[in-house]
Coordinates of C-alpha atoms in Angstrom, one line a residue:
T1 CA 132.9 124.5 109.0
A2 CA 134.6 124.9 112.7
G3 CA 132.5 123.3 115.5
R4 CA 130.2 121.3 112.9
E5 CA 130.3 117.5 112.5
I6 CA 129.3 115.6 109.4
F7 CA 128.5 111.9 109.3
V8 CA 127.9 109.5 106.7
K9 CA 125.7 106.5 106.8
C10 CA 127.2 104.2 104.3
E11 CA 124.2 102.0 102.8
D12 CA 126.6 101.3 99.9
E13 CA 128.6 98.7 102.0
A14 CA 125.5 96.3 101.8
E15 CA 125.6 93.2 99.8
I16 CA 123.7 94.7 96.9
K17 CA 125.4 98.2 97.2
S18 CA 122.3 100.0 98.4
F19 CA 119.8 100.1 101.3
K20 CA 117.1 98.3 99.2
G21 CA 117.6 94.8 100.6
R22 CA 116.3 95.9 104.1
G23 CA 112.7 96.2 103.2
A24 CA 112.6 93.7 100.5
L25 CA 113.9 90.9 103.0
W26 CA 111.1 92.1 105.4
R27 CA 108.5 91.7 102.6
M28 CA 109.6 88.3 101.6
V29 CA 109.3 87.3 105.4
R30 CA 105.7 88.9 105.8
L31 CA 104.4 86.9 102.9
S32 CA 101.9 84.1 103.4
Q33 CA 102.7 80.7 102.3
D34 CA 100.3 81.0 99.4
E35 CA 101.7 84.3 98.4
A36 CA 105.2 82.9 98.5
R37 CA 104.4 80.1 96.1
S38 CA 102.7 82.5 93.8
G39 CA 106.0 84.6 93.7
V40 CA 106.5 88.4 93.6
I41 CA 106.7 90.9 90.7
T42 CA 107.7 94.6 91.0
A43 CA 109.0 97.5 88.8
S44 CA 112.1 99.2 89.3
T45 CA 114.8 101.4 87.6
G46 CA 117.5 99.2 89.3
N47 CA 118.2 99.2 93.0
H48 CA 114.7 98.2 94.2
G49 CA 114.6 95.5 91.8
Q50 CA 117.9 94.2 92.9
G51 CA 116.6 94.2 96.5
V52 CA 113.7 92.3 95.5
A53 CA 115.7 89.7 93.6
Y54 CA 118.2 89.3 96.4
A55 CA 115.5 88.9 99.0
A56 CA 113.5 86.7 96.9
G57 CA 116.3 84.6 96.2
R58 CA 117.3 84.3 99.9
A59 CA 113.8 83.0 100.7
G60 CA 113.6 80.6 97.6
I61 CA 110.7 82.6 96.0
R62 CA 110.2 83.2 92.4
S63 CA 110.7 86.9 91.5
V64 CA 110.2 88.9 88.3
V65 CA 111.3 92.5 88.0
V66 CA 110.0 94.9 85.1
V67 CA 112.4 97.7 84.2
P68 CA 111.8 100.5 81.9
A69 CA 114.2 100.8 78.8
G70 CA 117.4 102.7 79.2
C71 CA 118.2 101.4 82.8
S72 CA 121.8 101.0 83.9
P73 CA 123.3 97.5 82.5
L74 CA 125.2 97.1 85.7
K75 CA 121.9 97.1 87.9
L76 CA 120.1 94.8 85.3
D77 CA 122.9 92.4 85.3
R78 CA 122.8 92.2 89.0
I79 CA 118.9 91.6 88.9
R80 CA 119.6 88.6 86.7
E81 CA 122.5 87.3 89.1
F82 CA 120.3 87.4 91.9
G83 CA 118.1 84.9 90.4
A84 CA 115.0 87.3 89.1
E85 CA 113.3 87.2 85.6
L86 CA 113.9 90.6 84.0
R87 CA 111.3 92.0 81.7
I88 CA 111.9 95.5 79.9
S89 CA 108.6 97.4 79.3
G90 CA 108.0 101.0 78.8
T91 CA 110.3 104.1 78.6
G92 CA 109.9 105.2 82.2
I93 CA 109.0 104.0 85.6
A94 CA 105.3 104.5 85.2
G95 CA 105.0 102.4 82.1
A96 CA 107.0 99.6 83.9
S97 CA 104.7 99.9 87.0
Q98 CA 101.7 99.4 84.7
A99 CA 103.3 96.5 82.9
A100 CA 104.2 95.0 86.3
Q101 CA 100.6 95.3 87.8
A102 CA 99.1 93.9 84.5
A103 CA 101.2 90.8 84.9
A104 CA 100.7 90.4 88.5
L105 CA 97.1 89.9 87.6
A106 CA 97.5 87.8 84.7
E107 CA 100.0 85.6 86.4
G108 CA 98.6 85.5 90.0
M109 CA 101.8 87.0 91.6
V110 CA 102.1 89.6 94.3
Y111 CA 103.0 93.0 93.2
V112 CA 105.3 94.9 95.3
E113 CA 105.4 98.4 94.8
D114 CA 108.2 100.9 96.1
G115 CA 106.7 103.8 98.0
E116 CA 103.3 102.0 98.6
D117 CA 104.3 99.0 100.7
P118 CA 104.5 99.3 104.5
E119 CA 106.7 96.4 104.7
L120 CA 109.4 97.8 102.5
M121 CA 108.9 101.2 104.5
A122 CA 109.6 99.1 107.8
G123 CA 112.8 97.9 106.3
A124 CA 113.8 101.5 105.2
A125 CA 113.0 102.7 108.7
T126 CA 115.9 100.5 110.2
V127 CA 118.3 103.0 108.5
G128 CA 116.9 105.9 110.6
W129 CA 116.8 103.5 113.7
E130 CA 120.5 102.7 113.3
I131 CA 121.6 106.4 112.9
L132 CA 120.1 107.3 116.2
E133 CA 121.2 104.0 118.0
D134 CA 124.7 104.7 117.0
L135 CA 124.6 108.4 117.4
P136 CA 122.1 109.8 119.6
A137 CA 123.2 113.2 119.2
T138 CA 122.2 113.5 115.7
E139 CA 120.4 116.7 115.0
A140 CA 119.5 116.2 111.0
I141 CA 119.4 113.4 108.7
V142 CA 119.7 114.1 104.9
V143 CA 118.0 111.4 102.6
P144 CA 117.9 111.1 98.8
V145 CA 114.4 111.0 97.5
G146 CA 113.0 108.8 94.7
G147 CA 109.6 107.5 95.3
G148 CA 109.9 108.5 98.9
N149 CA 110.2 105.2 100.6
L150 CA 113.4 105.6 102.3
I151 CA 112.9 109.2 103.5
A152 CA 109.4 108.0 104.8
G153 CA 110.9 105.1 106.7
V154 CA 113.6 107.1 108.1
A155 CA 111.3 109.8 109.3
L156 CA 109.1 107.4 111.1
A157 CA 111.8 105.8 113.0
A158 CA 113.8 108.9 113.7
K159 CA 110.9 111.2 114.7
R160 CA 109.7 108.3 116.9
L161 CA 113.0 108.0 118.7
K162 CA 113.9 111.8 118.6
P163 CA 111.1 114.1 117.8
S164 CA 113.5 117.0 117.4
V165 CA 115.5 115.5 114.8
R166 CA 115.2 117.4 111.3
I167 CA 114.6 115.2 108.5
I168 CA 116.0 116.8 105.1
G169 CA 115.1 115.4 101.6
V170 CA 116.8 116.0 98.5
Q171 CA 115.8 115.6 94.8
S172 CA 117.0 116.4 91.4
E173 CA 116.0 119.3 89.5
A174 CA 115.4 117.0 86.6
A175 CA 113.0 114.8 88.7
P176 CA 111.4 117.2 91.3
A177 CA 107.9 115.4 91.8
V178 CA 108.1 114.7 95.5
V179 CA 109.5 118.3 96.4
R180 CA 106.8 119.9 94.3
S181 CA 104.3 117.6 95.9
W182 CA 105.7 118.3 99.6
E183 CA 105.3 122.2 98.6
L184 CA 101.9 122.0 97.2
K185 CA 100.7 119.7 99.9
R186 CA 99.2 117.3 97.3
L187 CA 100.3 114.6 94.8
V188 CA 101.7 115.9 91.4
E189 CA 103.1 114.4 88.6
M190 CA 106.4 116.0 87.0
P191 CA 108.5 115.2 84.2
C192 CA 111.5 113.0 85.1
A193 CA 114.7 113.3 83.3
T194 CA 117.5 112.6 85.7
F195 CA 120.3 110.2 85.1
A196 CA 120.2 109.2 88.8
G197 CA 118.1 105.9 88.7
G198 CA 117.5 106.2 92.6
L199 CA 115.9 109.7 92.1
A200 CA 113.9 108.9 89.1
T201 CA 110.3 109.0 89.8
P202 CA 107.4 111.1 88.0
F203 CA 105.5 111.2 91.2
P204 CA 105.7 110.0 95.1
G205 CA 104.3 106.7 96.3
K206 CA 101.0 107.7 98.1
L207 CA 101.8 106.0 101.3
A208 CA 105.2 107.4 101.3
F209 CA 103.9 110.8 100.7
H210 CA 101.5 110.7 103.4
V211 CA 104.4 110.3 105.8
I212 CA 106.4 112.7 104.1
Q213 CA 103.9 115.4 104.4
N214 CA 103.5 114.8 108.0
L215 CA 107.1 114.3 109.2
V216 CA 109.7 115.6 106.7
D217 CA 111.1 119.2 107.9
E218 CA 112.9 120.4 104.6
M219 CA 113.0 119.4 101.1
Y220 CA 115.7 120.7 98.5
L221 CA 116.5 120.4 94.8
V222 CA 120.0 120.1 93.4
S223 CA 121.2 120.0 89.7
E224 CA 122.3 117.0 87.4
A225 CA 125.8 119.0 87.2
E226 CA 125.9 119.2 91.0
L227 CA 125.1 115.4 91.3
R228 CA 128.0 114.5 88.8
A229 CA 130.6 117.0 90.4
E230 CA 129.8 115.1 94.0
I231 CA 130.6 111.8 92.5
R232 CA 133.7 113.0 91.0
Y233 CA 134.8 114.6 94.1
A234 CA 134.1 111.5 96.4
L235 CA 136.0 109.4 94.0
A236 CA 139.0 111.9 94.1
T237 CA 138.9 112.6 97.9
R238 CA 137.7 109.5 99.3
A239 CA 138.1 106.8 96.9
T240 CA 134.4 106.1 97.1
L241 CA 132.0 105.4 94.3
L242 CA 128.6 107.1 94.6
E243 CA 125.7 106.6 92.2
G244 CA 123.6 109.6 91.3
A245 CA 121.0 109.3 94.0
A246 CA 123.8 108.9 96.8
A247 CA 125.5 112.0 95.6
A248 CA 122.3 114.1 96.4
P249 CA 122.9 114.6 100.0
F250 CA 126.4 115.8 99.4
A251 CA 125.4 118.2 96.7
A252 CA 122.8 119.7 99.1
L253 CA 125.1 120.0 101.8
R254 CA 127.6 121.9 99.8
R255 CA 124.7 124.3 98.5
Y256 CA 122.5 124.5 101.4
G257 CA 124.3 123.1 104.3
A258 CA 125.5 126.4 106.0
D259 CA 122.4 126.5 108.0
W260 CA 122.1 122.8 109.0
P261 CA 122.7 121.7 112.4
A262 CA 126.1 121.0 114.0
R263 CA 125.5 117.2 114.0
T264 CA 124.2 116.2 110.7
V265 CA 124.0 112.4 109.0
L266 CA 124.1 112.1 105.3
I267 CA 122.7 108.8 104.0
Q268 CA 124.9 107.5 101.2
S269 CA 122.3 105.3 99.7
G270 CA 124.2 103.2 97.1
A271 CA 127.2 102.7 94.9
N272 CA 125.6 101.0 91.8
L273 CA 127.1 103.0 89.0
S274 CA 128.4 101.3 86.0
L275 CA 131.8 101.7 84.2
A276 CA 130.0 103.3 81.2
E277 CA 128.1 105.8 83.7
L278 CA 131.2 106.6 85.4
E279 CA 133.0 107.3 82.4
W280 CA 130.2 109.5 81.3
V281 CA 130.3 111.5 84.7
L282 CA 133.9 111.8 84.6
A283 CA 133.6 113.5 81.0
D284 CA 131.3 115.9 82.9
G285 CA 128.2 114.6 81.5
V286 CA 128.9 115.2 77.9
R287 CA 127.1 112.6 75.9
S288 CA 128.5 111.5 72.6

């Protein structure tokens, strides 16, 4: 649209192809010596687990990542490559989280929960800080939302630096728990059936949701078909690979963006899409 500028914050250029390493590195730094010796354990659908595995490996700390069945093989391979012990438990992130918490108690490890950990949120906040440092004229930031850690961190930093900036969250219609919680002003659990691992959550993290309630200005839902369409469009027009969550801000821009401010930044959160997932997306989501 004439007179508008859309910018993209490319977190997919990081070493682990997502923003998740930021908070995980800070979390490892903040461990006590006893905690570092005990090791860390977390639950993830992929990117958060990669972040923890990567950061723990850099710090020489043992890490265990519990994932539910059906996660991206690409993300699982990378978790292993970064040196974490991978365990598969449950059919969704809630089940994997329960298994990870039980293992943390049984094995004396530190449980790191995405959406509940202030150190992870502080790392995510650096995304918002960098956006306003590089582009002080930013009027809105559009963020993909899973458990809520990224949007909460971005909102904390961005609103502190520029209170007028609009923080806009996007979820899939197939995993709408954070949007519905934000609308109802209370935590609710909803079915989660999205192909986008970074958006897959049945409920928001409590710590993240507290921030979201207070600082997020708008929340939107997009369809699974729209996510797939944006992945195809980015590949065809920009030669850029987006994972499902990273496609969410672009889908929201296309559906809702006519009324957004002139200078809007979309957070391109990750590029961890396996070849099999990409082939499925290119086939327009028709599963065999």
